[in-house]
XYZ file of C-alpha atoms in Angstrom:
405
model
C 34.926 -9.961 12.754
C 32.103 -7.428 13.218
C 30.561 -5.877 10.121
C 28.039 -3.068 9.797
C 24.586 -4.513 9.106
C 22.809 -3.083 6.084
C 19.717 -3.533 3.951
C 19.780 -2.884 0.228
C 16.420 -1.725 -1.130
C 16.064 -2.500 -4.823
C 13.491 -0.911 -7.080
C 12.468 -1.478 -10.673
C 9.826 0.936 -11.927
C 11.562 3.963 -10.392
C 14.598 3.226 -12.528
C 12.548 3.894 -15.680
C 11.598 7.456 -14.751
C 14.309 9.322 -16.686
C 14.806 12.907 -15.539
C 12.238 12.456 -12.728
C 14.021 9.461 -11.244
C 15.741 11.409 -8.464
C 12.408 12.802 -7.291
C 10.937 9.312 -6.961
C 14.062 8.011 -5.209
C 14.011 10.832 -2.679
C 10.328 10.192 -1.987
C 11.005 6.508 -1.389
C 13.843 7.399 0.971
C 11.619 9.832 2.865
C 8.906 7.200 3.192
C 11.398 4.680 4.555
C 12.777 7.206 7.040
C 9.320 7.819 8.493
C 8.219 4.186 8.543
C 11.513 3.005 10.097
C 11.618 5.684 12.771
C 11.345 3.038 15.528
C 14.063 0.791 14.059
C 17.766 1.121 15.019
C 18.650 2.828 11.734
C 21.806 4.922 11.505
C 21.432 6.233 7.941
C 19.376 5.920 4.768
C 21.084 6.951 1.555
C 21.266 6.223 -2.186
C 23.943 4.092 -3.850
C 24.233 2.818 -7.426
C 20.525 2.818 -8.249
C 19.366 1.490 -4.889
C 18.583 2.718 -1.417
C 20.945 1.717 1.378
C 19.714 1.342 4.960
C 22.575 1.297 7.482
C 21.829 0.077 11.015
C 23.358 1.118 14.298
C 26.607 -0.638 15.172
C 24.972 -2.466 18.083
C 22.079 -3.831 16.003
C 21.807 -7.612 15.950
C 20.321 -9.836 13.263
C 16.742 -9.533 14.526
C 16.342 -5.782 13.951
C 17.293 -5.796 10.233
C 15.170 -8.899 9.652
C 12.141 -7.246 11.246
C 12.747 -4.019 9.338
C 13.064 -5.955 6.073
C 9.593 -7.442 6.567
C 8.213 -3.907 6.747
C 10.341 -2.529 3.909
C 9.138 -5.299 1.586
C 5.565 -4.008 1.996
C 6.403 -0.387 1.203
C 5.163 0.701 -2.255
C 8.054 1.317 -4.617
C 10.222 -1.520 -3.239
C 10.868 -4.396 -5.650
C 13.276 -6.427 -3.514
C 14.926 -6.247 -0.086
C 18.316 -7.747 0.765
C 19.859 -7.988 4.254
C 23.603 -8.279 4.697
C 26.804 -6.502 5.653
C 29.021 -3.603 4.631
C 32.683 -4.506 4.249
C 35.960 -2.812 3.480
C 37.143 -3.316 -0.101
C 39.659 -6.071 0.494
C 39.107 -9.744 -0.236
C 39.830 -10.982 3.300
C 37.043 -8.850 4.747
C 34.708 -9.603 1.841
C 35.225 -13.352 2.284
C 34.525 -13.178 6.002
C 31.397 -11.067 5.393
C 30.254 -13.679 2.860
C 30.821 -16.365 5.478
C 28.608 -14.550 7.964
C 25.966 -13.791 5.340
C 25.722 -17.421 4.217
C 25.695 -18.563 7.838
C 22.563 -16.498 8.458
C 20.783 -17.629 5.279
C 18.833 -20.413 7.002
C 18.489 -23.974 5.721
C 19.911 -24.653 2.273
C 21.578 -27.403 0.285
C 23.033 -25.547 -2.693
C 24.600 -22.129 -3.127
C 26.511 -19.897 -5.533
C 28.377 -16.575 -5.480
C 27.275 -13.625 -7.586
C 30.021 -10.994 -7.710
C 29.619 -7.556 -9.220
C 32.281 -4.862 -9.534
C 30.628 -1.499 -10.138
C 33.853 0.539 -10.203
C 36.971 -0.405 -12.120
C 39.230 1.197 -9.498
C 38.930 -2.120 -7.626
C 41.618 -4.385 -9.118
C 39.672 -7.659 -8.907
C 36.954 -8.171 -11.498
C 33.573 -9.853 -11.039
C 34.706 -13.311 -12.203
C 37.671 -13.268 -9.846
C 35.414 -12.208 -6.961
C 33.252 -15.263 -7.642
C 36.279 -17.543 -7.653
C 37.953 -16.164 -4.503
C 34.810 -15.949 -2.387
C 33.554 -19.289 -3.705
C 36.781 -21.056 -2.786
C 36.646 -19.554 0.711
C 33.066 -20.668 1.287
C 33.689 -24.167 -0.057
C 36.168 -24.723 2.754
C 33.731 -23.432 5.373
C 30.636 -25.288 4.121
C 32.025 -28.615 2.838
C 28.673 -30.409 3.141
C 26.902 -27.889 0.866
C 27.028 -28.039 -2.916
C 27.745 -25.289 -5.415
C 25.028 -25.038 -8.057
C 25.301 -22.432 -10.791
C 21.635 -22.539 -11.856
C 18.712 -22.648 -9.451
C 20.772 -22.565 -6.246
C 18.903 -22.386 -2.937
C 20.970 -19.385 -1.827
C 22.901 -16.768 -3.766
C 25.695 -14.916 -1.969
C 25.896 -11.482 -3.588
C 29.054 -9.387 -3.415
C 28.701 -5.872 -4.778
C 31.819 -3.707 -4.861
C 30.992 -0.033 -5.248
C 33.008 3.108 -4.804
C 34.578 3.040 -1.353
C 32.729 -0.008 0.045
C 31.573 -3.567 -0.582
C 28.129 -4.959 0.267
C 27.597 -8.654 0.872
C 24.236 -10.374 1.349
C 22.562 -13.765 1.016
C 19.072 -13.053 2.389
C 16.644 -11.449 -0.029
C 12.875 -11.167 -0.347
C 10.444 -9.828 -2.893
C 8.782 -6.434 -2.378
C 5.363 -5.208 -3.528
C 6.779 -3.028 -6.321
C 4.880 -0.031 -7.667
C 5.637 3.607 -6.913
C 6.315 5.421 -3.621
C 3.277 6.788 -1.804
C 3.046 10.525 -2.386
C 4.228 10.614 -5.998
C 0.763 10.522 -7.586
C -1.327 12.991 -5.587
C -4.262 12.323 -3.262
C -7.339 10.178 -3.721
C -10.403 9.637 -1.538
C -11.293 5.965 -1.092
C -14.717 4.734 -0.028
C -13.798 2.198 2.659
C -16.215 -0.340 4.099
C -15.268 -3.006 6.616
C -15.596 -5.615 3.860
C -13.018 -7.462 1.790
C -12.933 -5.451 -1.434
C -12.404 -1.782 -0.613
C -9.184 -2.243 1.451
C -7.649 -4.077 -1.514
C -8.696 -1.259 -3.856
C -7.086 1.301 -1.547
C -3.910 -0.787 -1.298
C -3.679 -0.928 -5.089
C -3.939 2.853 -5.322
C -1.234 3.256 -2.666
C 1.001 0.956 -4.747
C 0.574 3.374 -7.642
C 1.901 6.244 -5.533
C -1.382 7.785 -4.347
C -1.844 9.210 -0.860
C -5.104 7.604 0.261
C -7.792 9.298 2.345
C -10.474 6.841 3.500
C -14.167 7.633 3.937
C -16.255 5.151 5.925
C -20.042 5.401 5.881
C -21.356 4.085 9.179
C -24.942 2.950 9.718
C -24.845 4.645 13.113
C -27.179 5.485 14.865
C -29.384 2.923 13.117
C -26.777 0.164 13.589
C -23.956 -0.554 16.031
C -20.519 0.988 15.522
C -18.857 -2.365 14.783
C -18.009 -1.489 11.186
C -16.213 1.653 12.357
C -13.955 -0.339 14.670
C -13.196 -2.855 11.928
C -12.454 -0.073 9.419
C -10.065 1.461 11.938
C -8.377 -1.933 12.350
C -8.013 -2.123 8.565
C -6.433 1.328 8.486
C -4.012 0.267 11.235
C -2.819 -2.515 8.937
C -2.483 -0.146 5.994
C -0.647 2.530 7.968
C 2.200 0.123 8.714
C 3.520 0.801 5.210
C 2.034 4.269 4.688
C -1.045 3.047 2.812
C -3.556 5.416 4.442
C -3.253 8.934 5.766
C -6.659 9.733 7.242
C -10.150 8.284 7.640
C -13.399 10.237 7.762
C -16.294 8.481 9.492
C -19.714 9.541 8.182
C -22.726 8.854 10.467
C -25.058 7.850 7.661
C -27.810 5.757 9.232
C -30.491 8.429 9.707
C -30.112 9.682 6.145
C -30.317 6.172 4.807
C -33.527 5.635 6.712
C -34.969 8.816 5.204
C -34.015 7.663 1.715
C -35.575 4.252 2.352
C -38.840 5.899 3.390
C -38.999 8.269 0.424
C -37.835 6.400 -2.693
C -39.050 3.231 -4.422
C -37.509 0.156 -2.717
C -35.866 -1.095 -5.915
C -33.857 2.142 -6.278
C -32.692 2.458 -2.678
C -29.202 1.086 -3.263
C -28.563 3.317 -6.265
C -29.768 6.399 -4.376
C -27.647 5.439 -1.343
C -24.586 5.126 -3.533
C -25.220 8.387 -5.350
C -25.512 10.287 -2.067
C -22.403 8.602 -0.692
C -20.465 9.648 -3.777
C -21.634 13.233 -3.348
C -20.362 13.263 0.241
C -17.071 11.650 -0.789
C -16.632 14.268 -3.504
C -17.101 17.103 -1.008
C -14.524 15.513 1.287
C -12.170 15.156 -1.683
C -12.552 18.856 -2.494
C -11.769 19.695 1.113
C -8.660 17.484 1.077
C -7.453 18.597 -2.336
C -7.836 15.089 -3.757
C -8.195 14.572 -7.498
C -10.211 11.323 -7.690
C -12.573 8.958 -5.871
C -11.794 5.256 -5.464
C -14.219 2.380 -4.862
C -13.852 -1.378 -4.437
C -16.514 -2.189 -7.018
C -16.137 -5.225 -9.273
C -18.270 -5.549 -12.378
C -21.355 -7.697 -11.815
C -20.422 -8.797 -8.281
C -23.577 -7.392 -6.626
C -26.696 -5.536 -7.727
C -25.155 -2.078 -7.424
C -22.234 -3.052 -9.665
C -23.893 -3.708 -13.005
C -22.922 -1.450 -15.881
C -26.190 0.490 -15.673
C -25.992 0.985 -11.926
C -22.318 1.947 -12.024
C -23.180 4.535 -14.650
C -25.994 5.860 -12.454
C -23.596 6.132 -9.505
C -20.898 7.877 -11.540
C -23.462 10.371 -12.827
C -23.884 11.834 -9.338
C -20.428 13.484 -9.256
C -18.116 15.401 -11.583
C -14.879 14.025 -10.153
C -13.170 11.078 -11.846
C -13.798 7.676 -10.225
C -11.222 4.874 -10.145
C -12.318 1.237 -9.706
C -9.086 -0.799 -9.402
C -10.943 -4.104 -8.929
C -13.438 -3.720 -11.757
C -12.153 -6.745 -13.694
C -11.280 -8.978 -10.715
C -13.256 -11.948 -9.444
C -13.882 -12.560 -5.753
C -11.212 -15.224 -5.369
C -8.534 -12.882 -6.714
C -9.643 -10.145 -4.324
C -9.663 -12.530 -1.364
C -6.140 -13.683 -2.214
C -4.926 -10.069 -2.256
C -6.711 -9.349 1.040
C -4.921 -12.280 2.658
C -1.549 -11.021 1.419
C -2.410 -7.534 2.605
C -3.392 -8.800 6.062
C -6.961 -7.445 6.121
C -8.914 -10.599 5.234
C -9.440 -11.824 8.804
C -10.624 -8.383 9.889
C -13.003 -8.035 6.955
C -14.409 -11.526 7.506
C -15.983 -10.503 10.813
C -19.710 -9.783 10.781
C -20.587 -6.118 11.122
C -23.853 -4.356 10.258
C -23.069 -1.378 8.079
C -24.834 1.125 5.891
C -24.544 -1.090 2.803
C -26.853 -3.711 4.343
C -29.155 -1.317 6.173
C -32.695 -1.167 4.768
C -31.733 -3.579 1.969
C -34.656 -4.114 -0.462
C -35.732 -7.632 -1.382
C -35.436 -6.995 -5.112
C -32.934 -4.222 -5.897
C -32.879 -2.725 -9.371
C -30.016 -4.073 -11.463
C -30.473 -1.860 -14.528
C -31.402 1.565 -13.214
C -32.431 4.192 -15.743
C -31.218 7.702 -15.054
C -34.645 9.241 -15.656
C -36.159 7.005 -12.968
C -33.305 7.833 -10.609
C -33.720 11.585 -11.142
C -37.459 11.317 -10.486
C -36.881 9.287 -7.315
C -34.444 11.747 -5.741
C -35.894 15.046 -6.964
C -37.479 15.889 -3.590
C -34.596 14.704 -1.415
C -32.802 17.612 0.317
C -29.299 16.434 -0.557
C -27.697 19.854 -0.160
C -29.121 20.307 3.325
C -28.189 16.786 4.348
C -24.697 17.191 2.920
C -24.101 20.334 4.989
C -25.218 18.497 8.125
C -22.960 15.554 7.388
C -19.919 17.725 6.666
C -20.366 19.318 10.082
C -20.662 15.908 11.759
C -17.645 14.190 10.204
C -15.309 12.329 12.551
C -11.627 12.258 11.610
C -9.018 9.588 12.389
C -5.404 10.314 11.439
C -2.774 7.667 10.770
C 0.965 7.592 10.360
C 1.711 8.393 6.738
C 5.000 9.592 5.238
C 3.266 12.217 3.145
C 2.540 15.735 4.330
C -1.179 15.594 3.690
C -1.688 17.902 6.671
C -0.541 20.820 4.557
C -2.718 23.448 2.933
C -5.925 21.943 1.620
C -7.965 23.013 -1.338
C -11.071 24.995 -0.511
C -14.275 23.015 -0.617
C -16.375 23.787 -3.653
């Protein structure tokens, strides 16, 4: 018997949103529609506190399985389940359960979890468990039923007008749908930390605009290519909308020639934040995001972070501030950017690095060091020289932008 293949997208945090819940659900559906545009999807709709993805009638098992791997990475998704849609009669439900368990892979123990969402169906949840369980026992005599801790759970959910049966399920990344929390500008290097910081902001519903400061023309363009590769990973689930590449090398050289060596890094960072803030104003973003972690390097002490923050008026988010390097590396591996970030690439953060950078910069010394630097003139030149890379993102960030201040 042929059943329509479906994926049930479960969410958790969205269900706590009260009167705004529908807005978040619609955003998640819109994100899935855009990201699944190449999959054989017939329809995406809402049912009983979940999102239902219905595949074309001709779709085999491979297409839903591949789509589920993507869906599980989409912010806002707590769990993804692949299965079948069935008519609301026990013969069809039992056969759908047979097919679902048959595609569940290797297992030794199983159980049935029935759920009747509408009382117009005459068979209650306990009876569903008994009828479907008895049917499966005859078809899988070498497998054992285990009520707690079973290898596979066969779920049967009877809703209004239809039944959904599935045995394959995987955990999602959770969070909120991209586009529900406004725009942020993320300082993105080709290193390990900043992609993880941007991913964490995307998981909280932010539409992320990346800014990469390249050491070009003083260094090769390797870091730009790696940053683009990182964005290609993030765009698979809508985690980045656009990247601005800033040719920063000449300005960094000028700073290195004109300020005390110990303060170079702080002055670099302050100028970078000024540029990022101007880009944020242009994009209509409300915050800046960095991958800084307290005490990890010289520029990330409390004093130096304060000196960096002092250079802009916009709020700065540091999602990794309390994380150690091993935690960040683990997240980068899960995200899929670790191998890219592990490649050597000269970038503006290592260009003209002093031997003994200041770890406790005082604002008065910083002000004195940069008083003669023509930041406004340089900023205008940089804004005219920006290079833009756009990525597939469900959110309409191409709309009307705020005027640059």
